[in-house]
Coordinates of C-alpha atoms in Angstrom, one line a residue:
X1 CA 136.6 79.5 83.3
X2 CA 138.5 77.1 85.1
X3 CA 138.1 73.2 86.2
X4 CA 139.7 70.6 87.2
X5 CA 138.8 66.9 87.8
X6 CA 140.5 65.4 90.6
X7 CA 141.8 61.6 90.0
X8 CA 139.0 58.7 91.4
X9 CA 140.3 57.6 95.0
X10 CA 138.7 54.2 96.0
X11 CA 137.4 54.4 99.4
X12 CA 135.3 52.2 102.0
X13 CA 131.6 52.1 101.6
X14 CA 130.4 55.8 102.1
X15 CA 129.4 58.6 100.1
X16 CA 130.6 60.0 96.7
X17 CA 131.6 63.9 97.3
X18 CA 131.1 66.4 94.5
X19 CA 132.0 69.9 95.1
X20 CA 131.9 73.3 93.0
X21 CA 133.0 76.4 94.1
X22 CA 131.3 79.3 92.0
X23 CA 132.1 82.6 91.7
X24 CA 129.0 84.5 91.4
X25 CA 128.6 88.2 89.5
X26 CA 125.5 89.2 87.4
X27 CA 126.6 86.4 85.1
X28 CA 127.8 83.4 85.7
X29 CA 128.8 79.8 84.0
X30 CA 127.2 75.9 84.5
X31 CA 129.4 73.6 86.4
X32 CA 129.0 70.4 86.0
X33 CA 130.7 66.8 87.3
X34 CA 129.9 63.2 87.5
X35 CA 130.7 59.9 89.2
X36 CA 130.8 56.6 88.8
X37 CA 130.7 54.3 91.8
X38 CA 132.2 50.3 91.6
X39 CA 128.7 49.4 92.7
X40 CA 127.1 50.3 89.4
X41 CA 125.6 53.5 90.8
X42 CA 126.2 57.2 89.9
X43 CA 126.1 60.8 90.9
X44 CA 125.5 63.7 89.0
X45 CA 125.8 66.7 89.7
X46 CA 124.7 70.6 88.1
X47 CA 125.3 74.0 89.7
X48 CA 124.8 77.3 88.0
X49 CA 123.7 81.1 89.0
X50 CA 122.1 84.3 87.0
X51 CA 121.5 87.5 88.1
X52 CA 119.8 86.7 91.5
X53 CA 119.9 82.9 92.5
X54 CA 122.2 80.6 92.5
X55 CA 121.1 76.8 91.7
X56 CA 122.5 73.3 92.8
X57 CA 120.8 69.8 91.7
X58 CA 122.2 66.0 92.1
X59 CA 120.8 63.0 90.8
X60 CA 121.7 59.8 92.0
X61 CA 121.2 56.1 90.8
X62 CA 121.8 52.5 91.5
X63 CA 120.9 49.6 90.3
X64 CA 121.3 46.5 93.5
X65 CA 118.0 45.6 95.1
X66 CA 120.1 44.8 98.2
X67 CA 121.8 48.4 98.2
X68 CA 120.2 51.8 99.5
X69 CA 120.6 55.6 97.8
X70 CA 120.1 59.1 98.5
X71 CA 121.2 62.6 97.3
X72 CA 122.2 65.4 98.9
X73 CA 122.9 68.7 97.9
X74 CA 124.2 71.9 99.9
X75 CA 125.2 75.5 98.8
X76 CA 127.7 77.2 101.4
X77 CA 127.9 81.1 100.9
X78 CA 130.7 83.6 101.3
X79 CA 129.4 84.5 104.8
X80 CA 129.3 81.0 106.0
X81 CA 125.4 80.2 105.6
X82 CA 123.9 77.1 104.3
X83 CA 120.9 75.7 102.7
X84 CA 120.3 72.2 102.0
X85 CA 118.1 70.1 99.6
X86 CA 117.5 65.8 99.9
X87 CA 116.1 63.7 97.5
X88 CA 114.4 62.2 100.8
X89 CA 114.9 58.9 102.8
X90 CA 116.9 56.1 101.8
X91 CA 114.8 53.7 99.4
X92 CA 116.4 49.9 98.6
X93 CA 116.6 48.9 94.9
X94 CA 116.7 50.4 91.1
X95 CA 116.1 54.6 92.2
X96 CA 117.0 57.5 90.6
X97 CA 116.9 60.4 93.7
X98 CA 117.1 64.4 92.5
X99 CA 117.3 66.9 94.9
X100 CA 117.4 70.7 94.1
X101 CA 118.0 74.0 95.7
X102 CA 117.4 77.4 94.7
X103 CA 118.9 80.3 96.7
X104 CA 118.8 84.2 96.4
X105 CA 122.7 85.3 97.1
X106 CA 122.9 88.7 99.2
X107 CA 126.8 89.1 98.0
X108 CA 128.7 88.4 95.2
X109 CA 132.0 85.9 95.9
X110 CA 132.5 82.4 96.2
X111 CA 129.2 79.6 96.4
X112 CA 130.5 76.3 97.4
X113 CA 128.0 73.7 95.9
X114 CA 128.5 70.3 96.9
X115 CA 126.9 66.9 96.2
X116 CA 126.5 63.6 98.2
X117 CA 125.9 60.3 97.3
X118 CA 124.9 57.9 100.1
X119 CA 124.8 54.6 99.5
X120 CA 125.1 51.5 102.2
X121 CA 126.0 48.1 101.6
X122 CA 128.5 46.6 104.2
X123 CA 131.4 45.2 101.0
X124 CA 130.7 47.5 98.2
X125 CA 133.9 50.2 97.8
X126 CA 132.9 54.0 96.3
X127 CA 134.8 56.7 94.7
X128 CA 135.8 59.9 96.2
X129 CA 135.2 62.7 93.5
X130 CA 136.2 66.3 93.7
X131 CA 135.6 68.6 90.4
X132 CA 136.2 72.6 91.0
X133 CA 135.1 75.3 89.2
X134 CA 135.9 79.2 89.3
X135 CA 134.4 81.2 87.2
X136 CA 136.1 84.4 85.8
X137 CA 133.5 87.4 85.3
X138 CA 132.6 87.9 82.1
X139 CA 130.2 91.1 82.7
X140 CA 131.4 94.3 84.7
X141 CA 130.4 93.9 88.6
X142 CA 127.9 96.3 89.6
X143 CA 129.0 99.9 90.3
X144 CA 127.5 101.9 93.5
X145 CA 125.9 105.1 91.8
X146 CA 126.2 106.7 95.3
X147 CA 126.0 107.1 98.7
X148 CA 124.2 108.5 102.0
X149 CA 125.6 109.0 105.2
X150 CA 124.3 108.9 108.7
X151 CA 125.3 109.4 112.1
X152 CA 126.1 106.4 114.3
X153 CA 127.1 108.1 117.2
X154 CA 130.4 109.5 118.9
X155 CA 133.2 106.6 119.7
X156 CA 132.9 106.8 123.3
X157 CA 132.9 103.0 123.9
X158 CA 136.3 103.4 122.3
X159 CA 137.4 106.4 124.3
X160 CA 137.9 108.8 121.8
X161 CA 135.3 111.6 122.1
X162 CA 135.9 113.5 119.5
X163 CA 135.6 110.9 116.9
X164 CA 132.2 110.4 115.2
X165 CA 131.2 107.2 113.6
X166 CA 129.2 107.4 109.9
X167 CA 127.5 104.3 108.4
X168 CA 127.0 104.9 104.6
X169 CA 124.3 103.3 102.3
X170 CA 125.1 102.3 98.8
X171 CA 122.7 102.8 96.2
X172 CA 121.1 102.2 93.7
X173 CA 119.3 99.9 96.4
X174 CA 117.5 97.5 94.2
X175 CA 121.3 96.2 93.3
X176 CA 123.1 93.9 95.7
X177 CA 126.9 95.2 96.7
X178 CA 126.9 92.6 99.9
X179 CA 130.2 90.9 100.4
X180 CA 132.4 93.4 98.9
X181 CA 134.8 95.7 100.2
X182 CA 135.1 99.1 100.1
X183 CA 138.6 100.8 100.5
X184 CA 139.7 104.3 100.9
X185 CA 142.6 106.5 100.2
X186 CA 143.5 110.1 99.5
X187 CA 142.1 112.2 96.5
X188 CA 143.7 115.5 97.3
X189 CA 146.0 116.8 100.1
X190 CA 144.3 117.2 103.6
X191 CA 144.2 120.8 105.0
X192 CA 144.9 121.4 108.7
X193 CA 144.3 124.8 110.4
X194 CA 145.1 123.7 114.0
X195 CA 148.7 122.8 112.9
X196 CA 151.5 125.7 113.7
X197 CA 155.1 125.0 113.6
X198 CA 155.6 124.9 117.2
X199 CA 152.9 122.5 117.6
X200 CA 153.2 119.4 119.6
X201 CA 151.0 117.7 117.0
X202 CA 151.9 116.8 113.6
X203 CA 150.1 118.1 110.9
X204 CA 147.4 116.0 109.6
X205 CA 148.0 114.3 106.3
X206 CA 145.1 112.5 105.0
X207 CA 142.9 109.0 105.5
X208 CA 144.7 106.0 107.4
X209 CA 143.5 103.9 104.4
X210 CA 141.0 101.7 105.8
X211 CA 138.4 99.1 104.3
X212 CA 135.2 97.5 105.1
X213 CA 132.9 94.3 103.6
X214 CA 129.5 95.6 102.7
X215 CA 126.6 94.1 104.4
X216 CA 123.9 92.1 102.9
X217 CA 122.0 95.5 103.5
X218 CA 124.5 97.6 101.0
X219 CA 125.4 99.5 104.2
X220 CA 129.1 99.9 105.3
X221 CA 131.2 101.4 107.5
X222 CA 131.6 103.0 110.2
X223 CA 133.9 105.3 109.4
X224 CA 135.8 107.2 111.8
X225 CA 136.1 110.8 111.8
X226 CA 137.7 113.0 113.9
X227 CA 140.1 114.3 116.3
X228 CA 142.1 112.2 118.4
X229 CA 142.0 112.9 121.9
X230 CA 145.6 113.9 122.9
X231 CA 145.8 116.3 119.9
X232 CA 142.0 117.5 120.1
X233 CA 142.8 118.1 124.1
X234 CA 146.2 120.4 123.1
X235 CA 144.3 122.1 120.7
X236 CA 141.8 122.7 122.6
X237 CA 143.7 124.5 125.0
X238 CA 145.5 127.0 122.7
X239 CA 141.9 128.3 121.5
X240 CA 141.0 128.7 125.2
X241 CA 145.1 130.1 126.5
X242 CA 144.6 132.5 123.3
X243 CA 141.3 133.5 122.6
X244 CA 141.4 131.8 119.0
X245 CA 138.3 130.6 117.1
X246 CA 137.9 127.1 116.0
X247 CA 140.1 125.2 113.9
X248 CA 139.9 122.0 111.5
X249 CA 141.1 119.3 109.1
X250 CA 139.5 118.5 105.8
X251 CA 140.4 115.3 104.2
X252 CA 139.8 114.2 101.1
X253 CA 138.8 110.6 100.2
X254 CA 138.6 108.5 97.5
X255 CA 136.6 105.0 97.7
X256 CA 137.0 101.7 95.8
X257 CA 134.8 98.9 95.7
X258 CA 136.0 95.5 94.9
X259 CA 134.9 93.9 91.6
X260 CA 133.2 90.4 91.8
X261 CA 135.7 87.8 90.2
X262 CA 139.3 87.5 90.2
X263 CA 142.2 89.3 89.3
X264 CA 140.1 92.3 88.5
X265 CA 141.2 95.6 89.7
X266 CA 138.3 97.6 92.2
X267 CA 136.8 100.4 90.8
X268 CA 136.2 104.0 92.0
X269 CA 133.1 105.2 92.6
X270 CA 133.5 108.5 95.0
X271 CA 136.1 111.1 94.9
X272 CA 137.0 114.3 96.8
X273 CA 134.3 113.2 99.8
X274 CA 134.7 115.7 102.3
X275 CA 135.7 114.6 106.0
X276 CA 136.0 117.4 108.6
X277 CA 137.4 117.1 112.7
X278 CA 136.4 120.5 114.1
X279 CA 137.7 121.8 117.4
X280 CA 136.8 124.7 119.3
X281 CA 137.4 125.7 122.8
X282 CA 134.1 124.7 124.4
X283 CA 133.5 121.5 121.9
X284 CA 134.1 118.9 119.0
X285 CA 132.3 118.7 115.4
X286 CA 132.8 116.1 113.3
X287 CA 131.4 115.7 109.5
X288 CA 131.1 113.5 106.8
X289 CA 130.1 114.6 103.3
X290 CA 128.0 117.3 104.1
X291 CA 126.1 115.5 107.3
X292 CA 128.2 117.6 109.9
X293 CA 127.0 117.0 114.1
X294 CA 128.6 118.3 117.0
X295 CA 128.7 118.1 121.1
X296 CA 129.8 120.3 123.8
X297 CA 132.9 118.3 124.7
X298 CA 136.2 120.0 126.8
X299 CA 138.9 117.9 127.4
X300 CA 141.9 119.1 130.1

């Protein structure tokens, strides 16, 4: 764990801020900060998460019958969503205000939970707060047990025919991967039966080594698979100019998935999946670990 108080700033009349950044996994630590306000008030603030929700609660109170108080608390996700709890409207004299919130994360990665304190009174001076908190994991990150892929259709839109796009879903599904990135790279040498010395086209050597963020939905992707279309197009031809049958790449992936705190190393969870870029002389075929589809398709 690590925190750090930053020094007490006198400002005008406004609001106290108290921030926490957690790291969620399927543990995590309690943060807590408070402040103490010039005016005799304070604000406290508790943030925490488990398995499935994460938690933020402030309590505010003062103690002038001539000033007004209120607590706010918000949780800010990786992805950029809120959700926001108030202890309700302002309310003059001695008041202690608590607001809570209790969210279900859909990714593992960084909660900001922050507190305000809002007080008025037109000479009274507050404190700016800011406490931090990141929490290294202390359990391992879930690990996908597998995958399924499915057709998304050819890349057309992206004018490369031959190219088929795969969406994959991560499983088991009852655990959340959402947030994290998957990463690919090359578990054994690709195979190319199109490439001949004389070819105009290199030889094809394995994945480009791309990455995507898993959706809330444990789905990623897609992935790209296939052949280019100057390359498929001169293939293409030399089936059709000499009578050949068809001809294909296998790659060979490997795939990562990022672990949930920092500094930790991703973890491999597939190796050796299969991706194929078929051509023939009258059409393209394109597969992804074992889900293979094709199309008439001739390019000149």
């Amino acid at each position: 764990m690590k925190s750090k108080l930053a020094t007490a700033v006198p400002r005008a009349a406004g609001a106290a801020l108290v921030s926490v950044l957690l790291t969620v996994g399927p543990t995590a630590d309690r943060a807590r900060a408070q402040a103490y306000m010039n005016d005799g008030s304070s604000v406290y603030m508790d943030s925490w998460a488990d398995d499935s929700l994460i938690y933020g609660y402030g309590a505010t109170s003062g103690s002038m019958s001539f000033h007004w108080y209120q607590v706010n608390v918000t949780i800010t996700s990786p992805l950029g969503r809120t959700a926001t709890g108030t202890s309700g409207q302002y309310v003059p004299g001695f008041v202690q205000g608590n607001a809570m919130i209790t969210w279900s994360y859909d990714d593992w990665g960084e909660y900001l939970v922050r507190t305000t304190h809002g007080g008025f009174c037109t000479w009274s001076y507050v404190y700016f707060v800011l406490a931090e908190m990141q929490r290294r994991q202390r359990a391992p990150c879930p690990v996908p047990s597998g995958e399924t892929t499915s057709s998304a259709g050819w890349a057309d839109e992206e004018g490369r025919p031959a190219v088929h796009k795969f969406i994959q879903q991560l499983s088991p599904g009852g655990t959340r991967f959402g947030g994290r990135i998957i990463s690919e790279s090359d578990s054994s040498p690709a195979t190319d039966s199109c490439w001949f010395p004389e070819s105009r086209c290199p030889p094809t050597r394995g994945v480009t080594g791309g990455s995507w963020i898993v959706g809330s939905d444990n789905r990623w992707g897609p992935d790209y698979v296939g052949w280019e279309t100057g390359c498929f197009s001169y293939y293409q031809r030399e089936r059709r100019r000499q009578g050949l049958p068809p001809c294909e790449f296998n790659l060979f992936q490997r795939l990562t998935i990022s672990e949930c705190g920092f500094g930790s190393s991703p973890t491999v969870y597939r190796t050796n999946v299969v991706l194929k870029g078929i051509v023939s002389a009258t059409g393209a075929s394109s597969g992804r670990d074992g889900v293979l589809v094709g199309r008439p398709l001739i390019i000149e």
